[in-house]
mmCIF file of C-alpha atoms in Angstrom:
data_model
loop_
_atom_site.group_PDB
_atom_site.id
_atom_site.type_symbol
_atom_site.label_atom_id
_atom_site.label_comp_id
_atom_site.label_asym_id
_atom_site.label_seq_id
_atom_site.Cartn_x
_atom_site.Cartn_y
_atom_site.Cartn_z
ATOM 1 C CA UNK A 1364 23.513 4.205 3.436
ATOM 2 C CA UNK A 1365 26.749 2.588 4.679
ATOM 3 C CA UNK A 1366 25.396 2.001 8.167
ATOM 4 C CA UNK A 1367 22.181 0.611 6.695
ATOM 5 C CA UNK A 1368 24.119 -1.941 4.590
ATOM 6 C CA UNK A 1369 26.130 -3.031 7.630
ATOM 7 C CA UNK A 1370 22.983 -3.365 9.731
ATOM 8 C CA UNK A 1371 21.190 -5.382 7.050
ATOM 9 C CA UNK A 1372 24.146 -7.731 6.665
ATOM 10 C CA UNK A 1373 24.496 -8.087 10.443
ATOM 11 C CA UNK A 1374 20.768 -8.687 10.907
ATOM 12 C CA UNK A 1375 20.760 -11.281 8.118
ATOM 13 C CA UNK A 1376 23.641 -13.092 9.798
ATOM 14 C CA UNK A 1377 21.731 -13.078 13.111
ATOM 15 C CA UNK A 1378 18.627 -14.500 11.460
ATOM 16 C CA UNK A 1379 20.692 -17.231 9.796
ATOM 17 C CA UNK A 1380 22.290 -18.085 13.147
ATOM 18 C CA UNK A 1381 18.996 -18.235 15.053
ATOM 19 C CA UNK A 1382 17.884 -21.666 16.258
ATOM 20 C CA UNK A 1383 15.297 -23.466 14.161
ATOM 21 C CA UNK A 1384 11.743 -23.515 15.501
ATOM 22 C CA UNK A 1385 10.758 -26.632 17.450
ATOM 23 C CA UNK A 1386 9.867 -29.550 15.210
ATOM 24 C CA UNK A 1387 12.022 -28.429 12.266
ATOM 25 C CA UNK A 1388 15.501 -29.522 11.333
ATOM 26 C CA UNK A 1389 18.495 -27.243 11.261
ATOM 27 C CA UNK A 1390 20.784 -28.162 8.316
ATOM 28 C CA UNK A 1391 23.769 -26.604 10.145
ATOM 29 C CA UNK A 1392 23.481 -29.258 12.829
ATOM 30 C CA UNK A 1393 23.609 -32.197 10.405
ATOM 31 C CA UNK A 1394 27.410 -32.033 10.451
ATOM 32 C CA UNK A 1395 29.269 -32.584 13.674
ATOM 33 C CA UNK A 1396 32.005 -30.043 12.988
ATOM 34 C CA UNK A 1397 32.271 -27.220 10.470
ATOM 35 C CA UNK A 1398 35.662 -26.029 9.330
ATOM 36 C CA UNK A 1399 35.196 -22.248 9.115
ATOM 37 C CA UNK A 1400 38.030 -20.265 7.541
ATOM 38 C CA UNK A 1401 38.168 -17.003 9.520
ATOM 39 C CA UNK A 1402 38.967 -14.250 7.018
ATOM 40 C CA UNK A 1403 39.958 -17.072 4.672
ATOM 41 C CA UNK A 1404 42.537 -18.402 7.117
ATOM 42 C CA UNK A 1405 44.172 -15.175 8.255
ATOM 43 C CA UNK A 1406 47.082 -16.906 9.986
ATOM 44 C CA UNK A 1407 48.098 -18.746 6.835
ATOM 45 C CA UNK A 1408 46.993 -16.461 3.994
ATOM 46 C CA UNK A 1409 46.479 -12.715 3.450
ATOM 47 C CA UNK A 1410 43.240 -11.834 5.226
ATOM 48 C CA UNK A 1411 40.017 -11.517 3.219
ATOM 49 C CA UNK A 1412 41.616 -11.981 -0.211
ATOM 50 C CA UNK A 1413 40.420 -14.240 -3.007
ATOM 51 C CA UNK A 1414 43.771 -16.003 -2.665
ATOM 52 C CA UNK A 1415 43.001 -16.801 0.982
ATOM 53 C CA UNK A 1416 39.470 -17.945 0.225
ATOM 54 C CA UNK A 1417 40.606 -20.188 -2.653
ATOM 55 C CA UNK A 1418 43.403 -21.704 -0.574
ATOM 56 C CA UNK A 1419 41.031 -22.273 2.358
ATOM 57 C CA UNK A 1420 38.477 -24.077 0.196
ATOM 58 C CA UNK A 1421 41.226 -26.219 -1.351
ATOM 59 C CA UNK A 1422 42.396 -27.066 2.179
ATOM 60 C CA UNK A 1423 38.909 -28.278 3.092
ATOM 61 C CA UNK A 1424 37.092 -25.293 4.575
ATOM 62 C CA UNK A 1425 33.337 -25.833 4.774
ATOM 63 C CA UNK A 1426 32.579 -22.150 5.215
ATOM 64 C CA UNK A 1427 34.271 -18.817 4.566
ATOM 65 C CA UNK A 1428 33.967 -16.041 7.128
ATOM 66 C CA UNK A 1429 34.632 -12.530 5.881
ATOM 67 C CA UNK A 1430 34.341 -8.900 6.861
ATOM 68 C CA UNK A 1431 32.907 -6.053 4.826
ATOM 69 C CA UNK A 1432 33.189 -2.308 4.603
ATOM 70 C CA UNK A 1433 31.626 0.272 2.316
ATOM 71 C CA UNK A 1434 33.762 2.489 0.101
ATOM 72 C CA UNK A 1435 33.279 6.187 -0.591
ATOM 73 C CA UNK A 1436 31.355 5.294 -3.754
ATOM 74 C CA UNK A 1437 29.059 2.897 -1.849
ATOM 75 C CA UNK A 1438 30.696 -0.366 -2.970
ATOM 76 C CA UNK A 1439 30.825 -3.241 -0.501
ATOM 77 C CA UNK A 1440 34.434 -4.384 -0.200
ATOM 78 C CA UNK A 1441 35.817 -7.325 1.756
ATOM 79 C CA UNK A 1442 38.200 -6.020 4.407
ATOM 80 C CA UNK A 1443 38.389 -6.419 8.184
ATOM 81 C CA UNK A 1444 39.443 -2.990 9.399
ATOM 82 C CA UNK A 1445 37.830 0.390 8.840
ATOM 83 C CA UNK A 1446 41.105 1.558 7.281
ATOM 84 C CA UNK A 1447 43.392 -0.030 4.689
ATOM 85 C CA UNK A 1448 46.512 0.646 6.789
ATOM 86 C CA UNK A 1449 46.952 -2.712 8.561
ATOM 87 C CA UNK A 1450 47.027 -5.039 5.555
ATOM 88 C CA UNK A 1451 47.723 -2.959 2.436
ATOM 89 C CA UNK A 1452 50.367 -0.627 1.059
ATOM 90 C CA UNK A 1453 47.899 2.255 1.325
ATOM 91 C CA UNK A 1454 46.487 4.398 4.076
ATOM 92 C CA UNK A 1455 43.144 5.922 4.859
ATOM 93 C CA UNK A 1456 39.640 4.968 5.814
ATOM 94 C CA UNK A 1457 37.735 2.565 3.582
ATOM 95 C CA UNK A 1458 34.777 4.975 3.715
ATOM 96 C CA UNK A 1459 36.948 7.780 2.302
ATOM 97 C CA UNK A 1460 38.419 5.791 -0.604
ATOM 98 C CA UNK A 1461 36.717 4.688 -3.816
ATOM 99 C CA UNK A 1462 36.474 1.039 -4.841
ATOM 100 C CA UNK A 1463 39.008 1.706 -7.590
ATOM 101 C CA UNK A 1464 41.466 3.278 -5.129
ATOM 102 C CA UNK A 1465 41.050 0.393 -2.695
ATOM 103 C CA UNK A 1466 41.450 -2.233 -5.392
ATOM 104 C CA UNK A 1467 44.662 -0.652 -6.650
ATOM 105 C CA UNK A 1468 46.271 -1.599 -3.311
ATOM 106 C CA UNK A 1469 48.254 -4.706 -2.380
ATOM 107 C CA UNK A 1470 46.185 -6.589 0.210
ATOM 108 C CA UNK A 1471 49.081 -8.962 0.955
ATOM 109 C CA UNK A 1472 51.599 -6.174 1.495
ATOM 110 C CA UNK A 1473 52.027 -6.624 5.259
ATOM 111 C CA UNK A 1474 51.226 -10.354 5.486
ATOM 112 C CA UNK A 1475 53.868 -12.734 6.837
ATOM 113 C CA UNK A 1476 52.854 -16.312 7.683
ATOM 114 C CA UNK A 1477 56.033 -16.795 9.719
ATOM 115 C CA UNK A 1478 55.596 -13.906 12.142
ATOM 116 C CA UNK A 1479 53.901 -14.057 15.528
ATOM 117 C CA UNK A 1480 51.842 -11.060 14.417
ATOM 118 C CA UNK A 1481 50.957 -11.829 10.810
ATOM 119 C CA UNK A 1482 50.586 -8.145 9.913
ATOM 120 C CA UNK A 1483 53.580 -6.667 11.678
ATOM 121 C CA UNK A 1484 54.961 -3.617 9.861
ATOM 122 C CA UNK A 1485 58.535 -3.922 11.109
ATOM 123 C CA UNK A 1486 59.864 -7.183 9.635
ATOM 124 C CA UNK A 1487 62.619 -7.623 7.087
ATOM 125 C CA UNK A 1488 61.129 -7.037 3.609
ATOM 126 C CA UNK A 1489 61.964 -10.646 2.683
ATOM 127 C CA UNK A 1490 59.423 -11.833 5.279
ATOM 128 C CA UNK A 1491 56.568 -10.505 3.139
ATOM 129 C CA UNK A 1492 56.743 -13.224 0.481
ATOM 130 C CA UNK A 1493 53.485 -12.230 -1.272
ATOM 131 C CA UNK A 1494 54.196 -8.494 -1.306
ATOM 132 C CA UNK A 1495 54.031 -7.150 -4.839
ATOM 133 C CA UNK A 1496 51.891 -9.900 -6.379
ATOM 134 C CA UNK A 1497 48.811 -7.621 -6.531
ATOM 135 C CA UNK A 1498 50.782 -4.869 -8.253
ATOM 136 C CA UNK A 1499 52.573 -7.147 -10.702
ATOM 137 C CA UNK A 1500 56.009 -6.606 -9.132
ATOM 138 C CA UNK A 1501 56.118 -10.300 -8.218
ATOM 139 C CA UNK A 1502 54.679 -13.284 -10.087
ATOM 140 C CA UNK A 1503 51.514 -14.816 -8.675
ATOM 141 C CA UNK A 1504 51.785 -18.381 -7.387
ATOM 142 C CA UNK A 1505 50.755 -21.017 -9.925
ATOM 143 C CA UNK A 1506 46.989 -21.134 -10.386
ATOM 144 C CA UNK A 1507 46.396 -17.623 -9.067
ATOM 145 C CA UNK A 1508 46.125 -14.118 -10.544
ATOM 146 C CA UNK A 1509 47.407 -10.817 -9.247
ATOM 147 C CA UNK A 1510 43.771 -9.759 -8.651
ATOM 148 C CA UNK A 1511 43.541 -12.542 -6.038
ATOM 149 C CA UNK A 1512 45.854 -10.454 -3.826
ATOM 150 C CA UNK A 1513 43.894 -7.211 -3.769
ATOM 151 C CA UNK A 1514 40.874 -6.206 -1.665
ATOM 152 C CA UNK A 1515 37.913 -7.884 -3.394
ATOM 153 C CA UNK A 1516 34.367 -6.621 -3.587
ATOM 154 C CA UNK A 1517 31.687 -8.715 -1.934
ATOM 155 C CA UNK A 1518 30.251 -9.316 -5.402
ATOM 156 C CA UNK A 1519 33.566 -10.814 -6.579
ATOM 157 C CA UNK A 1520 33.694 -13.157 -3.592
ATOM 158 C CA UNK A 1521 30.084 -14.269 -4.047
ATOM 159 C CA UNK A 1522 30.676 -14.897 -7.747
ATOM 160 C CA UNK A 1523 33.812 -16.896 -7.023
ATOM 161 C CA UNK A 1524 32.061 -18.922 -4.298
ATOM 162 C CA UNK A 1525 28.384 -19.169 -5.199
ATOM 163 C CA UNK A 1526 27.787 -22.038 -2.772
#
């Protein structure tokens, strides 16, 4: 099931990226340049979080790029790696954790905008300025909720950004 979902999503993305047949217009080519926020702007905001996506749209992103994985209970979650180790305060494979377990984690735990490697695990704790927002240990920035700093489901992202 998990592989099937990934293949369907990948195939859909390929179809959407295919050139338009001769004689038709391609709406993607009407704009000269598209500002695409990779993982919501992974160098500036915690990768693949609602916080990152909201900040990217406010900064003028035309499109949000994201990554998905499938949890143990067959929920599609928005995360780049096959494990939660790189970005969160947890460990383990996405495919071996439930949606609830994944969403209890802090997806901004290892993010530092000031580091050369934005997810380095060996910086001074003060460098991780958004660490603890998802768990309520630190107050969310104005206009945001602690849920914006956890691993979202694809459904949550699509509901937040229907266009």
